[in-house]
Amino acid sequence: MTTPAIGTSSGGTPRAAGAQAAPAESGQRPATFRVWRGDAAGGAFRDYTTDTAPGMVVLDAIHQIQAEQANDLAVRWNCKAGKCGSCSAEINGKPRLMCMTRLSDLSLDKPVTVEPMRAFPPVKDLVTDVSWNYRVKEKITQFTPRPPDAPDGTWRIQQSDVDRVQEFRKCIECFLCQDVCHVIREHHEETEFIGPRFFVYTAALEMHPLDVADRIPALKRDYGIGFCNITKCCTSVCPESITITDNAIIPLKERVVDEFYDPLGKLVKLFSRAHRG
């Protein structure tokens, strides 16, 4: 009697030659992720290969690598639902939310690069210091409502005016638009330029039907709206599909032009202000 040859399964368990291995879970496949590791002093990419399965997003893969291969890998996240804006990174060179980037939308035949946002100082691995954005927000004039219209202390506004600014309120402050903006990313004009996120914030205030503060001089003098040359790259990366360029930045630019470069419009505005005063 011939003794069957003995082989070894992937798990190390002996099995008879010719016996079929247990099939892998449907759709599973290994993939390599090229993750940037380092801190403010410098760093480099490191490759990690891990199993992936249908339905996974990049953040799932990063968590799996963190759990199984790199316990000290730093990554910022919170909701895993595309609403907190914490897990912003650059995936294959494009600013995206890791929790909203499905592996099925990427080619896994080559390494998937995952790196921190390049426009902000690195803290550790995929975490960056975005505190500059909060300092910018503090210097923008806050919401300043006009006096109530009605005796009961309420206001009357048109629904169309409400709808106009509602889009801007979807912003989750992921700062992907700030990251991709060449004025910040390449020219480092942080001291003179507030960036697309805060043009959206300013537009939400300027176009609010109850707000009476005048931020137009600041847009020209302090916020640097003239630096924006309408490439629309900020709009293209917004996970909330806010039409940043067309609905926020361009209307603000038009108001600056009307205020400072249109002689007739300037006279009308001066007269209106004097009349209100």
PDB file of N, CA, C and O in Angstrom, residues 27-67:
ATOM      1  N   GLY A  27     -13.892  37.003  -2.465  1.00  0.00           N
ATOM      2  CA  GLY A  27     -13.517  38.388  -2.711  1.00  0.00           C
ATOM      3  C   GLY A  27     -12.294  38.864  -1.974  1.00  0.00           C
ATOM      4  O   GLY A  27     -11.805  39.960  -2.232  1.00  0.00           O
ATOM      5  N   GLN A  28     -11.777  38.099  -1.041  1.00  0.00           N
ATOM      6  CA  GLN A  28     -10.592  38.534  -0.314  1.00  0.00           C
ATOM      7  C   GLN A  28      -9.372  38.495  -1.220  1.00  0.00           C
ATOM      8  O   GLN A  28      -9.230  37.611  -2.053  1.00  0.00           O
ATOM      9  N   ARG A  29      -8.488  39.466  -1.013  1.00  0.00           N
ATOM     10  CA  ARG A  29      -7.231  39.478  -1.754  1.00  0.00           C
ATOM     11  C   ARG A  29      -6.229  40.342  -0.996  1.00  0.00           C
ATOM     12  O   ARG A  29      -6.608  41.285  -0.305  1.00  0.00           O
ATOM     13  N   PRO A  30      -4.945  40.003  -1.089  1.00  0.00           N
ATOM     14  CA  PRO A  30      -3.943  40.849  -0.437  1.00  0.00           C
ATOM     15  C   PRO A  30      -3.701  42.124  -1.238  1.00  0.00           C
ATOM     16  O   PRO A  30      -3.843  42.143  -2.463  1.00  0.00           O
ATOM     17  N   ALA A  31      -3.367  43.180  -0.549  1.00  0.00           N
ATOM     18  CA  ALA A  31      -3.042  44.449  -1.199  1.00  0.00           C
ATOM     19  C   ALA A  31      -1.925  45.119  -0.407  1.00  0.00           C
ATOM     20  O   ALA A  31      -1.803  44.932   0.807  1.00  0.00           O
ATOM     21  N   THR A  32      -1.131  45.893  -1.104  1.00  0.00           N
ATOM     22  CA  THR A  32      -0.020  46.591  -0.468  1.00  0.00           C
ATOM     23  C   THR A  32      -0.353  48.071  -0.331  1.00  0.00           C
ATOM     24  O   THR A  32      -0.826  48.708  -1.284  1.00  0.00           O
ATOM     25  N   PHE A  33      -0.101  48.592   0.870  1.00  0.00           N
ATOM     26  CA  PHE A  33      -0.341  50.009   1.153  1.00  0.00           C
ATOM     27  C   PHE A  33       0.998  50.653   1.491  1.00  0.00           C
ATOM     28  O   PHE A  33       1.717  50.196   2.388  1.00  0.00           O
ATOM     29  N   ARG A  34       1.327  51.693   0.755  1.00  0.00           N
ATOM     30  CA  ARG A  34       2.585  52.422   0.948  1.00  0.00           C
ATOM     31  C   ARG A  34       2.283  53.630   1.842  1.00  0.00           C
ATOM     32  O   ARG A  34       1.792  54.664   1.381  1.00  0.00           O
ATOM     33  N   VAL A  35       2.545  53.485   3.112  1.00  0.00           N
ATOM     34  CA  VAL A  35       2.133  54.459   4.128  1.00  0.00           C
ATOM     35  C   VAL A  35       3.325  55.313   4.548  1.00  0.00           C
ATOM     36  O   VAL A  35       4.412  54.783   4.829  1.00  0.00           O
ATOM     37  N   TRP A  36       3.094  56.631   4.618  1.00  0.00           N
ATOM     38  CA  TRP A  36       4.162  57.523   5.072  1.00  0.00           C
ATOM     39  C   TRP A  36       4.292  57.418   6.584  1.00  0.00           C
ATOM     40  O   TRP A  36       3.323  57.540   7.318  1.00  0.00           O
ATOM     41  N   ARG A  37       5.514  57.165   7.044  1.00  0.00           N
ATOM     42  CA  ARG A  37       5.808  57.087   8.472  1.00  0.00           C
ATOM     43  C   ARG A  37       6.869  58.132   8.808  1.00  0.00           C
ATOM     44  O   ARG A  37       7.888  58.227   8.126  1.00  0.00           O
ATOM     45  N   GLY A  38       6.625  58.915   9.835  1.00  0.00           N
ATOM     46  CA  GLY A  38       7.602  59.911  10.243  1.00  0.00           C
ATOM     47  C   GLY A  38       6.979  60.975  11.113  1.00  0.00           C
ATOM     48  O   GLY A  38       5.867  60.836  11.619  1.00  0.00           O
ATOM     49  N   ASP A  39       7.715  62.083  11.268  1.00  0.00           N
ATOM     50  CA  ASP A  39       7.238  63.197  12.074  1.00  0.00           C
ATOM     51  C   ASP A  39       7.789  64.488  11.491  1.00  0.00           C
ATOM     52  O   ASP A  39       8.214  64.521  10.329  1.00  0.00           O
ATOM     53  N   ALA A  40       7.798  65.549  12.299  1.00  0.00           N
ATOM     54  CA  ALA A  40       8.241  66.848  11.792  1.00  0.00           C
ATOM     55  C   ALA A  40       9.701  66.842  11.366  1.00  0.00           C
ATOM     56  O   ALA A  40      10.125  67.674  10.550  1.00  0.00           O
ATOM     57  N   ALA A  41      10.482  65.918  11.883  1.00  0.00           N
ATOM     58  CA  ALA A  41      11.905  65.848  11.527  1.00  0.00           C
ATOM     59  C   ALA A  41      12.147  65.151  10.201  1.00  0.00           C
ATOM     60  O   ALA A  41      13.243  65.238   9.638  1.00  0.00           O
ATOM     61  N   GLY A  42      11.147  64.457   9.679  1.00  0.00           N
ATOM     62  CA  GLY A  42      11.299  63.755   8.413  1.00  0.00           C
ATOM     63  C   GLY A  42      10.699  62.367   8.478  1.00  0.00           C
ATOM     64  O   GLY A  42      10.255  61.904   9.536  1.00  0.00           O
ATOM     65  N   GLY A  43      10.685  61.691   7.353  1.00  0.00           N
ATOM     66  CA  GLY A  43      10.113  60.360   7.320  1.00  0.00           C
ATOM     67  C   GLY A  43      10.245  59.740   5.950  1.00  0.00           C
ATOM     68  O   GLY A  43      10.920  60.280   5.066  1.00  0.00           O
ATOM     69  N   ALA A  44       9.600  58.608   5.755  1.00  0.00           N
ATOM     70  CA  ALA A  44       9.675  57.890   4.492  1.00  0.00           C
ATOM     71  C   ALA A  44       8.469  56.973   4.374  1.00  0.00           C
ATOM     72  O   ALA A  44       7.763  56.702   5.358  1.00  0.00           O
ATOM     73  N   PHE A  45       8.233  56.477   3.155  1.00  0.00           N
ATOM     74  CA  PHE A  45       7.147  55.531   2.934  1.00  0.00           C
ATOM     75  C   PHE A  45       7.588  54.132   3.348  1.00  0.00           C
ATOM     76  O   PHE A  45       8.747  53.749   3.186  1.00  0.00           O
ATOM     77  N   ARG A  46       6.618  53.370   3.866  1.00  0.00           N
ATOM     78  CA  ARG A  46       6.876  51.991   4.242  1.00  0.00           C
ATOM     79  C   ARG A  46       5.736  51.130   3.709  1.00  0.00           C
ATOM     80  O   ARG A  46       4.568  51.507   3.811  1.00  0.00           O
ATOM     81  N   ASP A  47       6.068  50.009   3.140  1.00  0.00           N
ATOM     82  CA  ASP A  47       5.062  49.133   2.546  1.00  0.00           C
ATOM     83  C   ASP A  47       4.526  48.131   3.555  1.00  0.00           C
ATOM     84  O   ASP A  47       5.288  47.525   4.325  1.00  0.00           O
ATOM     85  N   TYR A  48       3.188  47.967   3.542  1.00  0.00           N
ATOM     86  CA  TYR A  48       2.522  46.968   4.368  1.00  0.00           C
ATOM     87  C   TYR A  48       1.553  46.202   3.473  1.00  0.00           C
ATOM     88  O   TYR A  48       0.758  46.809   2.751  1.00  0.00           O
ATOM     89  N   THR A  49       1.606  44.884   3.532  1.00  0.00           N
ATOM     90  CA  THR A  49       0.678  44.049   2.777  1.00  0.00           C
ATOM     91  C   THR A  49      -0.322  43.434   3.745  1.00  0.00           C
ATOM     92  O   THR A  49       0.045  42.864   4.767  1.00  0.00           O
ATOM     93  N   THR A  50      -1.593  43.583   3.416  1.00  0.00           N
ATOM     94  CA  THR A  50      -2.651  43.073   4.286  1.00  0.00           C
ATOM     95  C   THR A  50      -3.788  42.554   3.433  1.00  0.00           C
ATOM     96  O   THR A  50      -3.929  42.916   2.255  1.00  0.00           O
ATOM     97  N   ASP A  51      -4.612  41.695   4.007  1.00  0.00           N
ATOM     98  CA  ASP A  51      -5.765  41.160   3.280  1.00  0.00           C
ATOM     99  C   ASP A  51      -6.875  42.195   3.218  1.00  0.00           C
ATOM    100  O   ASP A  51      -7.121  42.920   4.188  1.00  0.00           O
ATOM    101  N   THR A  52      -7.545  42.247   2.086  1.00  0.00           N
ATOM    102  CA  THR A  52      -8.681  43.147   1.933  1.00  0.00           C
ATOM    103  C   THR A  52      -9.910  42.327   1.574  1.00  0.00           C
ATOM    104  O   THR A  52      -9.807  41.201   1.092  1.00  0.00           O
ATOM    105  N   ALA A  53     -11.060  42.905   1.819  1.00  0.00           N
ATOM    106  CA  ALA A  53     -12.318  42.220   1.540  1.00  0.00           C
ATOM    107  C   ALA A  53     -13.304  43.210   0.936  1.00  0.00           C
ATOM    108  O   ALA A  53     -13.145  44.430   1.085  1.00  0.00           O
ATOM    109  N   PRO A  54     -14.316  42.702   0.247  1.00  0.00           N
ATOM    110  CA  PRO A  54     -15.317  43.601  -0.348  1.00  0.00           C
ATOM    111  C   PRO A  54     -15.932  44.525   0.697  1.00  0.00           C
ATOM    112  O   PRO A  54     -16.210  44.106   1.830  1.00  0.00           O
ATOM    113  N   GLY A  55     -16.147  45.755   0.312  1.00  0.00           N
ATOM    114  CA  GLY A  55     -16.769  46.732   1.201  1.00  0.00           C
ATOM    115  C   GLY A  55     -15.794  47.536   2.030  1.00  0.00           C
ATOM    116  O   GLY A  55     -16.188  48.508   2.674  1.00  0.00           O
ATOM    117  N   MET A  56     -14.518  47.166   2.023  1.00  0.00           N
ATOM    118  CA  MET A  56     -13.541  47.886   2.831  1.00  0.00           C
ATOM    119  C   MET A  56     -13.222  49.257   2.240  1.00  0.00           C
ATOM    120  O   MET A  56     -13.254  49.446   1.020  1.00  0.00           O
ATOM    121  N   VAL A  57     -12.911  50.186   3.137  1.00  0.00           N
ATOM    122  CA  VAL A  57     -12.419  51.496   2.739  1.00  0.00           C
ATOM    123  C   VAL A  57     -10.958  51.600   3.183  1.00  0.00           C
ATOM    124  O   VAL A  57     -10.455  50.744   3.913  1.00  0.00           O
ATOM    125  N   VAL A  58     -10.286  52.654   2.742  1.00  0.00           N
ATOM    126  CA  VAL A  58      -8.872  52.806   3.076  1.00  0.00           C
ATOM    127  C   VAL A  58      -8.662  52.841   4.586  1.00  0.00           C
ATOM    128  O   VAL A  58      -7.701  52.264   5.105  1.00  0.00           O
ATOM    129  N   LEU A  59      -9.558  53.500   5.311  1.00  0.00           N
ATOM    130  CA  LEU A  59      -9.402  53.576   6.765  1.00  0.00           C
ATOM    131  C   LEU A  59      -9.454  52.186   7.402  1.00  0.00           C
ATOM    132  O   LEU A  59      -8.733  51.915   8.368  1.00  0.00           O
ATOM    133  N   ASP A  60     -10.278  51.294   6.856  1.00  0.00           N
ATOM    134  CA  ASP A  60     -10.309  49.920   7.356  1.00  0.00           C
ATOM    135  C   ASP A  60      -8.942  49.260   7.211  1.00  0.00           C
ATOM    136  O   ASP A  60      -8.461  48.576   8.123  1.00  0.00           O
ATOM    137  N   ALA A  61      -8.327  49.439   6.051  1.00  0.00           N
ATOM    138  CA  ALA A  61      -7.021  48.837   5.802  1.00  0.00           C
ATOM    139  C   ALA A  61      -5.961  49.419   6.733  1.00  0.00           C
ATOM    140  O   ALA A  61      -5.113  48.692   7.265  1.00  0.00           O
ATOM    141  N   ILE A  62      -6.014  50.729   6.957  1.00  0.00           N
ATOM    142  CA  ILE A  62      -5.054  51.373   7.857  1.00  0.00           C
ATOM    143  C   ILE A  62      -5.230  50.854   9.280  1.00  0.00           C
ATOM    144  O   ILE A  62      -4.255  50.568   9.987  1.00  0.00           O
ATOM    145  N   HIS A  63      -6.474  50.695   9.716  1.00  0.00           N
ATOM    146  CA  HIS A  63      -6.727  50.145  11.046  1.00  0.00           C
ATOM    147  C   HIS A  63      -6.227  48.709  11.153  1.00  0.00           C
ATOM    148  O   HIS A  63      -5.694  48.293  12.191  1.00  0.00           O
ATOM    149  N   GLN A  64      -6.381  47.942  10.089  1.00  0.00           N
ATOM    150  CA  GLN A  64      -5.927  46.555  10.090  1.00  0.00           C
ATOM    151  C   GLN A  64      -4.401  46.484  10.173  1.00  0.00           C
ATOM    152  O   GLN A  64      -3.838  45.672  10.918  1.00  0.00           O
ATOM    153  N   ILE A  65      -3.737  47.361   9.430  1.00  0.00           N
ATOM    154  CA  ILE A  65      -2.277  47.434   9.492  1.00  0.00           C
ATOM    155  C   ILE A  65      -1.831  47.868  10.887  1.00  0.00           C
ATOM    156  O   ILE A  65      -0.890  47.325  11.469  1.00  0.00           O
ATOM    157  N   GLN A  66      -2.544  48.837  11.443  1.00  0.00           N
ATOM    158  CA  GLN A  66      -2.224  49.327  12.788  1.00  0.00           C
ATOM    159  C   GLN A  66      -2.377  48.213  13.830  1.00  0.00           C
ATOM    160  O   GLN A  66      -1.555  48.076  14.743  1.00  0.00           O
ATOM    161  N   ALA A  67      -3.399  47.393  13.685  1.00  0.00           N
ATOM    162  CA  ALA A  67      -3.672  46.338  14.662  1.00  0.00           C
ATOM    163  C   ALA A  67      -2.708  45.167  14.532  1.00  0.00           C
ATOM    164  O   ALA A  67      -2.317  44.559  15.535  1.00  0.00           O
TER     165      ALA A  67
END
